[in-house]
Amino acid sequence: MSRPVCTRSSCSRIAYAVLLIALAFAMVPSLKAQATGSEAQTLCQPQVVGNRRIPKESVLARLFSHQGDLYDPQVVERDFNSLWNTGYFDDVRIERVDTPKCVQLVIYVRERPTIREINYKGINAVSQSDIMDALKKAKVGLSVESQYDPTKIKRAEVILKELLSAHGHQFATVKTEVKTIPPAAVSLTFTVKEGPTVKVGKIAFDGNNNVSDRTLRAAMKNLKPIGIPHSIILENLFARTFDSSKLDEDTERVRQAYRDRGYFKALTSEPTTRVRDAGGLNPFTLRPSKGKRIDILMPVEEGDRYRLGGITFTGNKHYTNTKALRAQFAEKDGDWFNATLFGKGLEQLRKAYGEGGYINFVGTPVPRIDEAKKLIYLDIDIDEGKPFYVSRIEFQGNTITRDKVIRRELLLEEGQVYNSRLWELSIMRLNQLNYFEPLKVEQDSESRQNTEDGTVDLLLKLKEKGKNSIGLNGGLSGLSGSFIGLNYETNNFLGLGETLSVQANVGDLQRNLSFGFTEPYFRNKPISLGLQVFTSKYDFNPAKGYSIASNLSQNLSTAQQSLLTNYNQSQTGLTLSVSSPLRHLFARTGVTRVGVSYALSRSSVTTFNDNTRNVFQTLAFRSGVQGQNQLNGIISSVVTPSFTFSSLDRAVGPHSGKDLNAAFAIAGAGGNVKYIQPVVSWRQFFPMRRLKVNREGHNVLGYRLQFSHIAGFGGEVAPPQNRIYAGGESDVRGFDIRSASPYTFIPTKVMFNLTNPDGTIVPRDPSNPALGNVQIPLPIYRLVSIGGDTSFTGNVEYRIPIINQVTFAFFTDFNMTFDVWPGQLRQSVAGQQEISSPMYGCPTVINGACVGGKQVSFPNPLRIVPGTNYVPRMSNGAELQVILPIVNAPFRIYYAYNPLRLYKDVPQALATDNATFRSLFPNSGAGQYTYLQALQLYGSDYNLREPRKTFRLTVSTTF
């Protein structure tokens, strides 16, 4: 026989309460009788009936009644309440079955259904991911495979309405449809009617007699219209979506705007809103505007305007120098009071105390107002607390990197007084290693204080990057052409911080193989040692590089080809480097290092046109060697002292900070070329929000300034292959690679055919054509880019991250490459003799041979063509950059417009005057005709036309 002991269904709670009270009174006598009649009975093992998903053991674990216990109705009631309060069941019923040996409790349950699917209909303003994030943030706990709970459904409806309201749909309605899916599941469908979009209408203020509506609207960052700041007419281009929750924030911002202008007692009352139809004409679609608008009227009470009378300090026992404390505040006495500046001063004061270990510093400003003079005095009551010492520094997440590698970058040590600035600098140094994902002080470090001992434990949470990189790289660019390569690199070898790299690239314009190893801490001392062995071959062919990068034909005329410097260079060598940090120089702001490197290389150069050959073979960059011999076996022995400073927040893609790199290369002892080459580069990056510097901004404004110079010494000039050429994606993006350069006229010997007026060529012997034609040796100047000895480059970029690994940027590039020292274009004696010693001209032809020629002297050094030196070049444009996931390289598409460029007609300069040049030809009809031909070919002007605009694809970086 069985009888119910406790039951509960999902009926309404009010009805259930009434029924429970009635049953309680009715069952009191029977329960007492049962208890009396069975007081000696024990319980059998309880049985569970109806459970599907929830295991029997989980149900039994919730019971207070166990096998072998005496039967007790009050305990059974506790069992019932325990099961019901779990929220797992729609119905719970406990029945008693009497047996001869024991009392059997049979527990009947009906589980709440499981949610099999959740659908949203009619939602366009937000995405499902936005909805899930909002539900997660509100801790609703509504998801697929969770248990159905009507209370959570109602809560989800409220959250969904709030989310739609924040996106301008205050009149949205949400209805939930629940469908049963046998045997024990449900399907939820949220049907949404978004209603009209509600935008912010007119924003007005009442009571602002001294501050304009325009100024106060500008302070409302959440609800002010979108437009061009300070443009007056174009400030209100687009209305923002109305969000009532953000109106309170903007109300406080309006009050803060008053306090920043000296109105210390300004008050703002609760704004009033009025809903209306949009109305009017949309200026963009020229159609009537639809939707709703909410006009906002905000009452304000300005009060009086106050100046800062002074700032005083009390309680400053450790730092007694009040002038040093006052220096933390930028606002001067007598200025209009500015609450924002004062708040920043308090933050600076907190940091200053934090540098001394006073972590619990509290500064409480107490205002004193002189109403007669309209002055406000601020007395800062300082509670210094006590200095804290670093007890332990622990790391979390460094599964590969050893603790000692991290600790050696820290400027704080256990046992020292805690210093907040040194801790921030330590994290910056770790970011520059590029071993970990970017670290932030607020997010990735924790401090646990032990107030009694005056100590603090620091925990640094790390997320390591992959230490090994084995990948494919490749792409195309003006300098490298199209290329493909393999590379292996580990920037944290064996977790000890060493860097090992092997790289091999093969392409149209380059071949490169290198091996490098760097030990950052030699013998556990902060001395970095590096070794690199390399072999490379570069084809410096601007025409070919342009055709690869722009996908256009490189078919250039002979005259165009003659303007280009075209050669290749093969080089093999090694580089040794050593550097050490300077811990006390600029230690408050960044990391400073000094170092020196030694590079020894052997190279050879092959030229591909006459102009390049004449320049490379005649310049005096190798004493005692001339002609083609000086282009082979070029040994460079270069010592380069360097100085670097960096406060960049990360090694790749910096977001904030600055760095300075200065190097002074000296080539000489041990080699056969002599030159000096100083290079100085400065970079700085600012986090931006819209067009203002903001530490929380995601956009980045960056700029680079770079100066470089090269000059030979000891009677030699700098090697021509080391001279400076600008242009291309690495400096001025709108110009072709290595095309921005001064030009010079290079003297050249040309053999010109003697031609009859009828166009036939005069043979040396008409009876024997095999002897060839009569040729006249002519001294000719040809225009050629010579490179500069000095260059200045400036780059500015505003980078806007779009999604992960994708960035859009606006840029401006500027460059001026020029020659300062005319003596650096001096030709060698042998090179000068090679061009000046031959006899030029053919005044008389005897038996097919030229007689009566003359020598021609050429100026030395070579002269820069007027109008091609000190030419500023500028590119403005935009680019899209994508970090390719396989090749691990930045793929860029950019468009550049060049407002400053070389656009000039250069008149041809003959090697002699016109009369002398005419005397080089025979005094005959053929001589006259040939003379006019030579004038037409070699006497015409050069048209120097650098591009006005450029559209290019490349795989490279600028800075």
Tab-separated table of N, CA, C and O in Angstrom, residues 857-891:
chain	number	residue	atom	x	y	z
A	857	SER	N	89.202	67.842	-72.306
A	857	SER	CA	89.314	67.771	-70.847
A	857	SER	C	87.914	67.895	-70.229
A	857	SER	O	87.098	68.700	-70.683
A	858	PHE	N	87.681	67.073	-69.193
A	858	PHE	CA	86.385	67.068	-68.521
A	858	PHE	C	86.567	67.531	-67.080
A	858	PHE	O	87.605	67.274	-66.460
A	859	PRO	N	85.576	68.204	-66.539
A	859	PRO	CA	85.700	68.699	-65.156
A	859	PRO	C	85.714	67.542	-64.166
A	859	PRO	O	85.087	66.507	-64.367
A	860	ASN	N	86.453	67.724	-63.108
A	860	ASN	CA	86.535	66.746	-62.032
A	860	ASN	C	86.531	67.514	-60.706
A	860	ASN	O	87.371	68.418	-60.535
A	861	PRO	N	85.671	67.264	-59.791
A	861	PRO	CA	84.703	66.167	-59.739
A	861	PRO	C	83.500	66.392	-60.658
A	861	PRO	O	83.353	67.454	-61.250
A	862	LEU	N	82.643	65.355	-60.708
A	862	LEU	CA	81.409	65.455	-61.487
A	862	LEU	C	80.503	66.516	-60.874
A	862	LEU	O	80.471	66.710	-59.657
A	863	ARG	N	79.776	67.191	-61.741
A	863	ARG	CA	78.918	68.288	-61.278
A	863	ARG	C	77.460	67.848	-61.229
A	863	ARG	O	76.975	67.162	-62.131
A	864	ILE	N	76.769	68.258	-60.161
A	864	ILE	CA	75.335	67.956	-60.027
A	864	ILE	C	74.564	68.840	-60.996
A	864	ILE	O	74.835	70.033	-61.142
A	865	VAL	N	73.598	68.266	-61.673
A	865	VAL	CA	72.768	69.017	-62.625
A	865	VAL	C	71.932	70.027	-61.856
A	865	VAL	O	71.236	69.668	-60.900
A	866	PRO	N	71.980	71.289	-62.222
A	866	PRO	CA	71.180	72.301	-61.524
A	866	PRO	C	69.686	71.945	-61.560
A	866	PRO	O	69.159	71.479	-62.567
A	867	GLY	N	69.037	72.146	-60.408
A	867	GLY	CA	67.611	71.863	-60.322
A	867	GLY	C	67.278	70.452	-59.898
A	867	GLY	O	66.099	70.126	-59.690
A	868	THR	N	68.301	69.582	-59.759
A	868	THR	CA	68.027	68.201	-59.312
A	868	THR	C	68.570	67.932	-57.915
A	868	THR	O	68.344	66.843	-57.391
A	869	ASN	N	69.269	68.891	-57.335
A	869	ASN	CA	69.752	68.748	-55.961
A	869	ASN	C	68.811	69.511	-55.030
A	869	ASN	O	68.150	70.459	-55.440
A	870	TYR	N	68.723	69.117	-53.793
A	870	TYR	CA	67.845	69.753	-52.806
A	870	TYR	C	66.396	69.809	-53.303
A	870	TYR	O	65.728	70.837	-53.197
A	871	VAL	N	65.924	68.721	-53.850
A	871	VAL	CA	64.545	68.641	-54.337
A	871	VAL	C	63.693	67.947	-53.275
A	871	VAL	O	63.933	66.784	-52.961
A	872	PRO	N	62.699	68.644	-52.692
A	872	PRO	CA	61.814	67.974	-51.727
A	872	PRO	C	60.818	67.079	-52.450
A	872	PRO	O	60.300	67.423	-53.509
A	873	ARG	N	60.554	65.946	-51.856
A	873	ARG	CA	59.582	65.015	-52.407
A	873	ARG	C	58.613	64.617	-51.300
A	873	ARG	O	59.019	64.350	-50.171
A	874	MET	N	57.322	64.559	-51.652
A	874	MET	CA	56.286	64.260	-50.658
A	874	MET	C	55.221	63.376	-51.269
A	874	MET	O	54.863	63.531	-52.443
A	875	SER	N	54.718	62.447	-50.443
A	875	SER	CA	53.619	61.566	-50.839
A	875	SER	C	52.553	61.599	-49.754
A	875	SER	O	52.862	61.463	-48.570
A	876	ASN	N	51.307	61.783	-50.172
A	876	ASN	CA	50.166	61.683	-49.271
A	876	ASN	C	49.258	60.576	-49.778
A	876	ASN	O	49.055	60.451	-50.994
A	877	GLY	N	48.710	59.779	-48.872
A	877	GLY	CA	47.856	58.705	-49.348
A	877	GLY	C	47.286	57.875	-48.230
A	877	GLY	O	47.286	58.251	-47.056
A	878	ALA	N	46.775	56.717	-48.622
A	878	ALA	CA	46.164	55.780	-47.679
A	878	ALA	C	46.567	54.371	-48.066
A	878	ALA	O	46.836	54.082	-49.237
A	879	GLU	N	46.599	53.502	-47.064
A	879	GLU	CA	46.979	52.121	-47.322
A	879	GLU	C	46.181	51.173	-46.451
A	879	GLU	O	45.707	51.530	-45.365
A	880	LEU	N	46.025	49.957	-46.946
A	880	LEU	CA	45.400	48.867	-46.205
A	880	LEU	C	46.462	47.811	-45.981
A	880	LEU	O	47.103	47.347	-46.928
A	881	GLN	N	46.641	47.427	-44.721
A	881	GLN	CA	47.677	46.465	-44.369
A	881	GLN	C	47.040	45.233	-43.741
A	881	GLN	O	46.215	45.332	-42.838
A	882	VAL	N	47.431	44.072	-44.244
A	882	VAL	CA	46.939	42.795	-43.730
A	882	VAL	C	48.145	41.918	-43.401
A	882	VAL	O	49.017	41.726	-44.252
A	883	ILE	N	48.207	41.418	-42.182
A	883	ILE	CA	49.267	40.487	-41.806
A	883	ILE	C	48.871	39.102	-42.306
A	883	ILE	O	47.904	38.501	-41.832
A	884	LEU	N	49.592	38.605	-43.297
A	884	LEU	CA	49.263	37.322	-43.891
A	884	LEU	C	49.571	36.202	-42.907
A	884	LEU	O	50.673	36.140	-42.348
A	885	PRO	N	48.620	35.299	-42.665
A	885	PRO	CA	48.809	34.292	-41.619
A	885	PRO	C	49.841	33.227	-41.946
A	885	PRO	O	50.417	32.630	-41.064
A	886	ILE	N	50.097	32.969	-43.217
A	886	ILE	CA	51.025	31.896	-43.583
A	886	ILE	C	52.434	32.443	-43.753
A	886	ILE	O	53.399	31.904	-43.213
A	887	VAL	N	52.555	33.540	-44.504
A	887	VAL	CA	53.888	34.063	-44.777
A	887	VAL	C	54.396	34.987	-43.679
A	887	VAL	O	55.542	35.416	-43.699
A	888	ASN	N	53.531	35.319	-42.705
A	888	ASN	CA	53.935	36.149	-41.564
A	888	ASN	C	54.565	37.457	-42.012
A	888	ASN	O	55.612	37.862	-41.505
A	889	ALA	N	53.956	38.098	-42.984
A	889	ALA	CA	54.485	39.350	-43.510
A	889	ALA	C	53.321	40.298	-43.772
A	889	ALA	O	52.203	39.861	-44.036
A	890	PRO	N	53.568	41.623	-43.682
A	890	PRO	CA	52.498	42.592	-43.912
A	890	PRO	C	52.262	42.816	-45.406
A	890	PRO	O	53.132	43.330	-46.118
A	891	PHE	N	51.101	42.439	-45.876
A	891	PHE	CA	50.709	42.695	-47.260
A	891	PHE	C	50.007	44.053	-47.298
A	891	PHE	O	49.059	44.294	-46.548
